[in-house]
């Protein structure tokens, strides 16, 4: 019997030893640490601990009947930590219990400032706490990485859809949004716009001036259109404006004319004043059957050529194109 | 190799020598990346380039740099992560040393992709130890030495260390002069990030 008691002390820092009357006669070092400053020796076990499962345990006699079974316990004093336990009754009526924290060990370690020495050297608790901490760190690192990757992806997508010089969208973006609009079945319209006399600017004043002029034209487009409209630069001096929603010929005409007036305003670069204009062809999605990116582009191009043939610096709607100029 | 290593070189150079110095290292090493991600994989050769470039730019021998890197892993004022995970190995410096045998396995529990050096611990007396290590990075024994020295400070132990080449790797000998020489840095199991979470 004495040897058993000694083994308990050596192997189980969470053990409790009871007299046949249910009083605590010995406890492991960690049980003492947890219950301090209260002295538990001499107290009745059920005064210090409550057995929450099974509910039938009201006295030490009931406990004896549960030898070897898993018990759930709770410390009566704050912070009322939960324990798992198992009991063993000796022949002479003394009872030994071995307790452990279970999954609540993570909280308990902080609550009681436990360290490695409070657990048996063969206990896996320290390994488990290490694992929890290491995994938590790895998880946090991964989450941060995910966030960074997502931001980088969004930035890359932005870049893939942007014309670097003007900040307008590019053909890739246009194709994407065009498909989306066609698939939605909702009405929309496109304007094909070519800058007039632009090549002359490059030839006469150089590419730096040309770039400046393009930027000024882009600004003009941005200021005359809405948030919901898409402006794309699809060629050197070629642009496409996708107008969301139903747009009548009248509205398109007024918008186009305003745009052209803006673009025709003199552009001053390094002391030189330059002038360009623009021709615009306009087509509505409802006017084109079957409606595909190609047929719509063809229609807008026809209107654009008509605008150019009529003298440039003007808007021409598809419906306004003279019938004899519509090619077979 | 996991970016963790390159990232710690980056933090070391940035923290102690400034971001401009790091930019110079990146340049000289012809690194495709300026900001390393701890959890991504990079070319082994790149780590070698970064170490070489850093040693050249800081004008210190490679061994000194590696030793400083090892110490920085533990003593980094901004990050307690490595230091805490190592302290789980033992309540005393001796127990910590003995736990180094398990370190590679423990590390892989947390991050399976982590390449770890081979480590072997010898205990000659309760104050005389040797740790052998072998790793893809030549001279890694110096990193180990810096790390062991910083951990001794952490535990408040007074030690003398020396390093020798050994069987293609390195061997650090540790003489524990006094286990409780100084206060050291406290370590509470309940102080880690996971535990602070559970308190919310």
Coordinates of C-alpha atoms in Angstrom, one line a residue:
Chain A
X1 CA 0.0 0.0 0.0
X2 CA 2.8 2.4 1.0
X3 CA 4.5 1.6 -2.3
X4 CA 1.3 2.4 -4.2
X5 CA 1.2 5.8 -2.5
X6 CA 4.8 6.5 -3.3
X7 CA 4.2 5.6 -7.0
X8 CA 1.3 8.0 -7.1
X9 CA 3.4 10.8 -5.8
X10 CA 6.2 10.1 -8.3
X11 CA 4.1 9.5 -11.4
X12 CA 1.0 11.6 -11.0
X13 CA 1.2 15.3 -10.0
X14 CA -2.6 15.4 -10.5
X15 CA -3.5 12.7 -8.1
X16 CA -5.7 12.8 -5.0
X17 CA -5.8 10.2 -2.3
X18 CA -8.8 9.8 0.0
X19 CA -9.5 8.0 3.3
X20 CA -12.3 5.6 3.4
X21 CA -14.5 8.5 4.8
X22 CA -13.7 10.6 1.7
X23 CA -11.2 13.0 3.2
X24 CA -8.2 14.1 1.3
X25 CA -5.0 12.7 2.9
X26 CA -2.6 13.3 0.0
X27 CA -2.5 15.2 -3.3
X28 CA 0.0 15.6 -6.1
X29 CA 2.1 18.8 -6.2
X30 CA 0.1 20.3 -9.1
X31 CA -3.2 19.8 -7.3
X32 CA -1.7 21.7 -4.4
X33 CA -0.5 24.4 -6.8
X34 CA -4.0 24.7 -8.3
X35 CA -5.9 24.9 -5.0
X36 CA -3.5 27.3 -3.2
X37 CA -3.7 29.2 -1.0
X38 CA -6.5 26.9 0.3
X39 CA -5.1 23.8 2.1
X40 CA -7.1 20.8 0.9
X41 CA -5.5 18.2 3.1
X42 CA -8.1 17.0 5.6
X43 CA -11.0 18.4 3.6
X44 CA -13.7 16.2 2.2
X45 CA -13.0 15.5 -1.5
X46 CA -16.6 16.4 -2.5
X47 CA -16.2 19.8 -0.7
X48 CA -13.3 20.7 -3.0
X49 CA -14.4 19.0 -6.2
X50 CA -17.8 18.6 -7.7
X51 CA -18.5 15.5 -9.8
X52 CA -20.5 16.7 -12.8
X53 CA -20.7 13.3 -14.6
X54 CA -22.1 10.9 -13.7
X55 CA -24.6 12.9 -11.7
X56 CA -25.3 10.2 -9.3
X57 CA -22.2 10.7 -7.1
X58 CA -23.1 12.3 -3.8
X59 CA -20.8 10.5 -1.4
X60 CA -17.5 8.6 -1.4
X61 CA -19.5 5.3 -1.4
X62 CA -21.0 6.2 -4.8
X63 CA -17.5 6.9 -6.0
X64 CA -16.4 3.4 -5.2
X65 CA -19.0 1.9 -7.6
X66 CA -17.5 3.9 -10.4
X67 CA -13.9 2.5 -10.3
X68 CA -12.3 2.7 -13.7
X69 CA -15.0 4.8 -15.3
X70 CA -14.4 8.2 -16.8
X71 CA -15.5 11.0 -14.4
X72 CA -16.1 14.6 -15.2
X73 CA -15.2 17.0 -12.3
X74 CA -15.1 20.6 -11.5
X75 CA -13.2 22.5 -9.0
X76 CA -15.6 24.3 -6.7
X77 CA -13.4 27.4 -6.1
X78 CA -12.9 29.9 -8.9
X79 CA -12.0 29.7 -11.7
X80 CA -14.0 26.4 -11.5
X81 CA -11.8 24.5 -13.9
X82 CA -13.0 21.3 -15.5
X83 CA -11.2 18.0 -15.1
X84 CA -11.3 14.5 -16.3
X85 CA -10.7 11.8 -13.7
X86 CA -10.5 8.2 -12.9
X87 CA -10.9 6.5 -9.5
X88 CA -9.4 3.4 -7.9
X89 CA -10.5 1.9 -4.6
X90 CA -8.0 0.0 -2.5
X91 CA -9.0 -3.1 -0.5
X92 CA -8.9 -1.1 2.7
X93 CA -11.3 1.4 1.4
X94 CA -8.9 4.2 0.5
X95 CA -9.6 5.8 -2.9
X96 CA -7.0 7.1 -5.4
X97 CA -8.0 9.5 -8.1
X98 CA -6.0 10.6 -11.1
X99 CA -7.1 13.9 -12.7
X100 CA -6.2 15.8 -15.8
X101 CA -7.4 18.9 -17.6
X102 CA -8.5 17.6 -20.9
X103 CA -8.9 20.1 -23.7
X104 CA -9.3 22.9 -21.2
X105 CA -5.5 22.6 -20.4
X106 CA -4.9 25.5 -22.8
X107 CA -6.8 27.9 -20.6
X108 CA -5.7 26.3 -17.4
X109 CA -2.0 26.8 -18.1
X110 CA -2.6 30.5 -18.2
X111 CA -5.1 30.6 -15.3
X112 CA -2.6 28.8 -12.9
X113 CA 0.7 29.8 -14.5
X114 CA 1.7 26.2 -15.0
X115 CA 5.0 25.2 -16.4
X116 CA 6.6 22.0 -17.7
X117 CA 7.5 20.9 -14.2
X118 CA 3.9 20.8 -13.2
X119 CA 3.2 17.9 -15.5
X120 CA 4.6 14.4 -15.5
X121 CA 7.7 14.1 -17.7
X122 CA 5.9 11.4 -19.6
X123 CA 2.8 13.6 -20.1
X124 CA 2.2 14.8 -23.6
X125 CA 0.7 18.1 -22.5
X126 CA 3.8 20.1 -23.3
X127 CA 4.0 18.6 -26.7
X128 CA 0.3 19.5 -27.3
X129 CA 0.7 23.0 -26.1
X130 CA 3.7 23.4 -28.4
X131 CA 1.7 22.0 -31.3
X132 CA -1.2 24.4 -30.6
X133 CA 1.2 27.4 -30.5
X134 CA 3.2 26.4 -33.6
X135 CA 0.1 25.6 -35.7
X136 CA -1.5 28.9 -34.6
X137 CA 1.6 30.8 -35.8
X138 CA 1.8 28.9 -39.0
X139 CA -1.9 29.6 -39.6
X140 CA -1.6 33.3 -38.9
X141 CA 1.4 33.5 -41.3
X142 CA -0.6 31.7 -44.0
X143 CA -3.6 34.0 -43.6
X144 CA -1.4 37.0 -44.0
X145 CA 0.2 35.5 -47.0
X146 CA -3.3 34.9 -48.5
X147 CA -4.2 38.5 -47.9
X148 CA -1.0 39.7 -49.6
X149 CA -1.6 37.4 -52.5
X150 CA -5.1 38.6 -53.0
X151 CA -4.0 42.2 -53.0
X152 CA -1.3 41.4 -55.5
X153 CA -3.8 39.5 -57.7
X154 CA -6.2 42.4 -57.7
X155 CA -3.3 44.8 -58.5
X156 CA -2.1 42.5 -61.3
X157 CA -5.6 42.3 -62.7
X158 CA -6.0 46.0 -62.6
X159 CA -2.7 46.3 -64.5
X160 CA -3.7 43.7 -67.1
X161 CA -6.8 45.7 -67.9
X162 CA -5.2 49.1 -68.0
X163 CA -3.6 51.1 -70.8
X164 CA -0.5 52.4 -69.1
X165 CA -0.1 55.7 -70.9
X166 CA -3.7 57.1 -70.5
X167 CA -4.9 55.1 -67.4
X168 CA -7.9 54.1 -69.5
X169 CA -8.9 50.5 -69.9
X170 CA -7.4 48.4 -72.6
X171 CA -8.8 46.0 -75.3
X172 CA -8.7 43.0 -72.9
X173 CA -10.9 44.9 -70.4
X174 CA -13.2 45.9 -73.2
X175 CA -13.6 42.4 -74.6
X176 CA -14.4 41.2 -71.1
X177 CA -17.0 43.8 -70.3
X178 CA -18.5 43.6 -73.8
X179 CA -19.1 39.9 -73.4
X180 CA -20.7 40.5 -70.0
X181 CA -23.0 43.1 -71.4
X182 CA -24.0 41.0 -74.4
X183 CA -24.7 38.0 -72.1
X184 CA -26.9 40.0 -69.8
X185 CA -29.4 40.9 -72.5
X186 CA -29.7 44.4 -71.2
X187 CA -29.5 47.3 -73.6
X188 CA -26.2 49.2 -74.1
X189 CA -24.4 51.1 -76.8
X190 CA -20.8 51.6 -78.1
X191 CA -19.0 54.6 -79.6
X192 CA -15.9 54.0 -81.8
X193 CA -13.8 57.1 -81.7
X194 CA -10.7 58.0 -83.8
X195 CA -8.7 61.1 -83.1
X196 CA -8.4 63.3 -86.2
X197 CA -5.0 64.8 -87.2
X198 CA -3.2 62.9 -84.4
X199 CA -0.5 61.4 -86.6
X200 CA 0.5 64.9 -87.6
X201 CA 1.2 65.8 -84.0
X202 CA 3.6 62.9 -83.6
X203 CA 5.3 63.7 -86.9
X204 CA 5.6 67.5 -86.3
X205 CA 6.1 67.7 -82.6
X206 CA 7.5 64.3 -81.6
X207 CA 6.2 61.4 -79.5
X208 CA 6.4 63.1 -76.1
X209 CA 4.0 65.7 -77.4
X210 CA 1.8 62.9 -78.9
X211 CA 1.7 61.1 -75.6
X212 CA 0.6 64.4 -73.9
X213 CA -2.2 64.9 -76.4
X214 CA -3.4 61.3 -75.9
X215 CA -3.5 62.0 -72.1
X216 CA -5.5 65.2 -72.6
X217 CA -7.9 63.4 -74.9
X218 CA -8.3 60.7 -72.3
X219 CA -9.1 63.3 -69.6
X220 CA -11.7 64.8 -71.8
X221 CA -13.4 61.4 -72.3
X222 CA -13.3 60.7 -68.6
X223 CA -14.9 64.0 -67.7
X224 CA -17.8 63.6 -70.1
X225 CA -18.7 60.0 -69.3
X226 CA -20.3 58.4 -66.2
X227 CA -18.8 55.9 -63.7
X228 CA -20.8 53.2 -65.3
X229 CA -19.4 53.8 -68.8
X230 CA -16.2 52.1 -69.9
X231 CA -13.5 53.8 -71.9
X232 CA -10.9 51.7 -73.6
X233 CA -7.9 52.7 -75.7
X234 CA -7.7 50.0 -78.4
X235 CA -5.2 51.4 -80.8
X236 CA -2.7 54.2 -81.2
X237 CA -5.4 56.9 -81.5
X238 CA -8.5 54.6 -81.4
X239 CA -10.9 54.5 -78.5
X240 CA -14.1 52.6 -77.6
X241 CA -16.7 53.9 -75.2
X242 CA -19.2 51.4 -73.8
X243 CA -22.3 53.2 -72.6
X244 CA -24.3 51.3 -70.0
X245 CA -28.0 51.3 -70.3
X246 CA -30.4 52.5 -73.0
X247 CA -28.9 55.4 -74.9
X248 CA -30.9 57.2 -77.6
X249 CA -29.4 58.6 -80.8
X250 CA -30.1 62.1 -79.4
X251 CA -28.3 61.5 -76.2
X252 CA -25.4 59.9 -78.0
X253 CA -25.3 62.8 -80.4
X254 CA -25.1 65.4 -77.7
X255 CA -22.5 63.4 -75.7
X256 CA -20.4 62.8 -78.8
X257 CA -20.6 66.5 -79.8
X258 CA -19.6 67.6 -76.3
X259 CA -16.7 65.2 -76.3
X260 CA -15.5 66.4 -79.7
X261 CA -15.7 70.1 -78.6
X262 CA -13.6 69.2 -75.5
X263 CA -11.0 67.4 -77.6
X264 CA -10.8 70.2 -80.1
X265 CA -9.8 72.7 -77.4
X266 CA -6.1 73.8 -77.9
X267 CA -3.7 71.6 -76.1
X268 CA -0.6 73.4 -74.8
X269 CA 2.6 71.5 -74.4
X270 CA 6.0 73.0 -73.7
X271 CA 4.9 76.4 -75.1
X272 CA 3.4 74.8 -78.3
X273 CA -0.3 74.9 -78.9
X274 CA -1.7 71.9 -80.7
X275 CA -5.1 71.0 -82.0
X276 CA -6.8 67.7 -82.8
X277 CA -10.4 66.6 -83.4
X278 CA -12.3 63.3 -83.3
X279 CA -14.7 61.3 -85.4
X280 CA -17.3 59.1 -83.6
X281 CA -19.4 56.3 -84.8
X282 CA -22.3 55.2 -82.6
X283 CA -24.3 51.9 -82.5
X284 CA -26.9 50.5 -80.1
X285 CA -27.0 46.9 -79.0
X286 CA -30.7 46.8 -80.0
X287 CA -29.8 47.7 -83.6
X288 CA -27.6 44.8 -84.3
X289 CA -28.8 41.2 -85.0
X290 CA -27.3 38.8 -84.3
X291 CA -25.6 40.6 -81.4
X292 CA -22.0 39.6 -81.1
X293 CA -18.8 41.6 -80.3
X294 CA -17.9 41.4 -84.0
X295 CA -21.2 42.5 -85.5
X296 CA -21.5 45.3 -83.0
X297 CA -17.9 46.5 -83.8
X298 CA -18.7 46.3 -87.5
X299 CA -21.8 48.5 -87.0
X300 CA -20.0 51.1 -85.0
X301 CA -17.1 51.1 -87.5
X302 CA -19.6 51.7 -90.3
X303 CA -20.9 54.7 -88.5
X304 CA -17.4 55.9 -87.8
X305 CA -16.4 55.7 -91.4
X306 CA -19.5 57.6 -92.3
X307 CA -18.6 60.3 -89.9
X308 CA -15.1 60.6 -91.4
X309 CA -16.4 60.6 -95.0
X310 CA -18.9 63.4 -94.0
X311 CA -15.9 65.6 -93.1
X312 CA -14.6 64.4 -89.6
X313 CA -15.1 66.2 -86.3
X314 CA -18.6 64.8 -85.9
X315 CA -20.8 62.0 -84.6
X316 CA -22.6 59.6 -86.8
X317 CA -25.1 57.1 -85.6
X318 CA -25.6 53.8 -87.3
X319 CA -29.2 54.6 -88.1
X320 CA -27.9 57.8 -89.7
X321 CA -25.6 56.1 -92.2
X322 CA -26.8 56.6 -95.8
X323 CA -28.1 53.2 -97.1
X324 CA -25.9 53.3 -100.2
X325 CA -22.7 53.4 -98.1
X326 CA -23.6 50.3 -96.2
X327 CA -21.5 47.6 -97.8
X328 CA -22.8 44.2 -98.7
Chain B
X1 CA 13.9 25.9 -49.3
X2 CA 11.2 27.5 -47.3
X3 CA 11.3 31.3 -47.4
X4 CA 11.5 31.4 -43.6
X5 CA 15.3 31.5 -43.9
X6 CA 15.5 34.2 -46.5
X7 CA 12.9 36.2 -44.6
X8 CA 15.0 36.0 -41.4
X9 CA 18.1 37.3 -43.3
X10 CA 15.9 40.1 -44.7
X11 CA 14.6 41.0 -41.2
X12 CA 18.1 40.9 -39.8
X13 CA 19.6 43.2 -42.4
X14 CA 16.7 45.6 -42.3
X15 CA 16.5 45.7 -38.5
X16 CA 20.1 46.3 -37.9
X17 CA 21.4 47.9 -41.1
X18 CA 18.4 49.6 -42.6
X19 CA 16.2 49.1 -45.7
X20 CA 18.8 50.7 -48.0
X21 CA 21.4 48.1 -47.1
X22 CA 18.8 45.3 -47.7
X23 CA 18.2 46.8 -51.2
X24 CA 21.9 46.6 -51.9
X25 CA 22.0 43.0 -50.8
X26 CA 19.0 42.2 -53.0
X27 CA 20.7 43.9 -55.9
X28 CA 24.1 42.2 -55.4
X29 CA 22.5 38.7 -54.9
X30 CA 20.5 39.4 -58.1
X31 CA 17.4 38.3 -56.2
X32 CA 14.1 38.3 -58.2
X33 CA 12.3 39.2 -54.9
X34 CA 12.8 42.0 -52.4
X35 CA 10.2 40.9 -49.9
X36 CA 10.3 37.2 -49.0
X37 CA 7.3 35.2 -47.9
X38 CA 8.0 32.9 -45.0
X39 CA 5.6 30.3 -46.2
X40 CA 6.6 30.1 -49.9
X41 CA 9.4 28.0 -51.5
X42 CA 12.4 29.5 -53.1
X43 CA 15.5 28.3 -54.8
X44 CA 18.2 26.9 -52.5
X45 CA 20.9 28.7 -54.5
X46 CA 19.2 32.1 -53.7
X47 CA 19.8 31.7 -50.0
X48 CA 23.4 31.1 -50.7
X49 CA 23.6 34.2 -52.8
X50 CA 21.9 36.3 -50.1
X51 CA 24.3 35.1 -47.5
X52 CA 27.3 35.8 -49.7
X53 CA 26.0 39.3 -50.7
X54 CA 25.2 40.2 -47.1
X55 CA 28.6 39.2 -45.8
X56 CA 30.3 41.2 -48.6
X57 CA 28.2 44.3 -48.1
X58 CA 28.5 44.3 -44.3
X59 CA 32.2 43.5 -44.8
X60 CA 32.2 40.7 -42.2
X61 CA 33.3 37.1 -42.5
X62 CA 30.6 34.6 -43.5
X63 CA 31.0 32.7 -40.2
X64 CA 30.4 35.9 -38.2
X65 CA 27.3 36.7 -40.2
X66 CA 25.9 33.2 -39.8
X67 CA 26.5 33.4 -36.0
X68 CA 24.7 36.8 -35.8
X69 CA 21.8 35.4 -37.8
X70 CA 21.5 32.5 -35.4
X71 CA 21.4 34.9 -32.4
X72 CA 19.0 37.2 -34.2
X73 CA 16.5 34.3 -34.7
X74 CA 16.2 34.0 -30.9
X75 CA 16.9 37.6 -29.7
X76 CA 14.9 39.4 -32.3
X77 CA 13.2 42.2 -30.3
X78 CA 10.2 42.3 -32.7
X79 CA 9.4 38.6 -32.8
X80 CA 9.2 36.1 -30.0
X81 CA 8.1 33.2 -32.1
X82 CA 11.3 31.1 -32.5
X83 CA 12.5 31.8 -29.0
X84 CA 9.2 30.6 -27.5
X85 CA 9.0 27.5 -29.6
X86 CA 12.5 26.6 -28.6
X87 CA 11.8 27.2 -24.9
X88 CA 9.1 24.5 -25.0
X89 CA 12.1 22.1 -25.3
X90 CA 13.0 22.3 -21.6
X91 CA 12.6 24.2 -18.4
X92 CA 16.3 24.3 -17.9
X93 CA 19.1 25.0 -20.4
X94 CA 20.3 21.5 -20.0
X95 CA 16.9 20.0 -20.8
X96 CA 16.6 22.4 -23.8
X97 CA 20.0 21.1 -25.2
X98 CA 18.8 17.6 -24.8
X99 CA 15.6 18.3 -26.6
X100 CA 17.5 19.4 -29.7
X101 CA 17.5 15.8 -30.9
X102 CA 13.8 16.1 -31.4
X103 CA 13.8 19.6 -32.8
X104 CA 13.6 18.7 -36.5
X105 CA 10.6 16.5 -35.8
X106 CA 8.9 19.1 -33.7
X107 CA 9.5 21.8 -36.3
X108 CA 8.0 19.6 -39.0
X109 CA 4.9 19.0 -36.8
X110 CA 4.2 22.7 -37.1
X111 CA 5.4 23.3 -40.7
X112 CA 5.8 20.0 -42.7
X113 CA 7.5 21.8 -45.6
X114 CA 10.3 23.1 -43.4
X115 CA 13.7 21.7 -44.2
X116 CA 15.5 21.3 -41.0
X117 CA 19.2 20.4 -40.3
X118 CA 20.1 17.0 -38.9
X119 CA 20.9 17.5 -35.3
X120 CA 22.6 15.2 -32.8
X121 CA 23.2 15.9 -29.1
X122 CA 25.9 14.3 -27.0
X123 CA 25.9 14.7 -23.2
X124 CA 29.3 14.0 -21.8
X125 CA 28.6 15.3 -18.2
X126 CA 25.8 17.4 -16.9
X127 CA 27.8 20.5 -17.8
X128 CA 29.5 19.3 -21.0
X129 CA 27.6 18.9 -24.3
X130 CA 28.2 18.8 -28.0
X131 CA 25.7 19.3 -30.8
X132 CA 26.5 18.2 -34.3
X133 CA 24.6 19.6 -37.2
X134 CA 24.5 19.1 -40.9
X135 CA 22.4 21.2 -43.4
X136 CA 22.1 22.3 -47.0
X137 CA 23.7 25.6 -46.1
X138 CA 27.4 25.3 -45.5
X139 CA 28.6 26.6 -42.2
X140 CA 25.2 26.2 -40.6
X141 CA 27.0 25.2 -37.4
X142 CA 27.8 28.9 -36.9
X143 CA 24.0 29.7 -37.0
X144 CA 23.6 27.0 -34.4
X145 CA 26.3 28.5 -32.2
X146 CA 24.7 31.9 -32.3
X147 CA 21.4 30.4 -31.5
X148 CA 22.7 28.4 -28.6
X149 CA 24.5 31.4 -27.2
X150 CA 21.3 33.5 -27.4
X151 CA 19.3 30.8 -25.8
X152 CA 21.7 30.6 -22.9
X153 CA 21.1 34.3 -22.3
X154 CA 17.4 33.6 -22.5
X155 CA 17.6 30.9 -19.8
X156 CA 20.0 33.0 -17.8
X157 CA 22.8 30.4 -18.1
X158 CA 26.4 31.2 -18.4
X159 CA 28.1 29.1 -21.1
X160 CA 31.2 28.9 -23.2
X161 CA 30.9 27.7 -26.8
X162 CA 33.1 26.7 -29.6
X163 CA 32.6 25.5 -33.1
X164 CA 34.6 23.1 -35.3
X165 CA 34.0 21.6 -38.8
X166 CA 32.8 18.1 -38.4
X167 CA 32.0 15.4 -41.0
X168 CA 30.7 17.9 -43.6
X169 CA 28.8 19.9 -41.1
X170 CA 29.5 21.6 -37.8
X171 CA 29.9 20.7 -34.2
X172 CA 29.3 23.1 -31.3
X173 CA 30.7 22.3 -27.9
X174 CA 28.9 23.7 -24.9
X175 CA 30.3 24.1 -21.5
X176 CA 27.7 25.1 -19.0
X177 CA 29.6 27.2 -16.5
X178 CA 26.6 28.2 -14.4
X179 CA 22.9 27.3 -15.0
X180 CA 21.4 30.1 -12.9
X181 CA 23.9 32.9 -13.6
X182 CA 21.3 35.6 -14.5
X183 CA 17.6 36.3 -14.5
X184 CA 17.1 35.4 -18.2
X185 CA 13.9 36.0 -20.0
X186 CA 10.7 34.7 -18.5
X187 CA 8.7 32.1 -20.3
X188 CA 5.1 31.3 -19.5
X189 CA 3.3 28.5 -21.4
X190 CA 0.2 30.6 -21.2
X191 CA 1.7 33.7 -23.0
X192 CA 1.6 32.5 -26.6
X193 CA -0.7 33.9 -29.3
X194 CA -3.1 30.9 -29.2
X195 CA -3.7 31.3 -25.5
X196 CA -4.3 35.0 -25.8
X197 CA -6.9 34.2 -28.4
X198 CA -8.7 31.7 -26.0
X199 CA -9.0 34.5 -23.5
X200 CA -11.3 36.6 -25.7

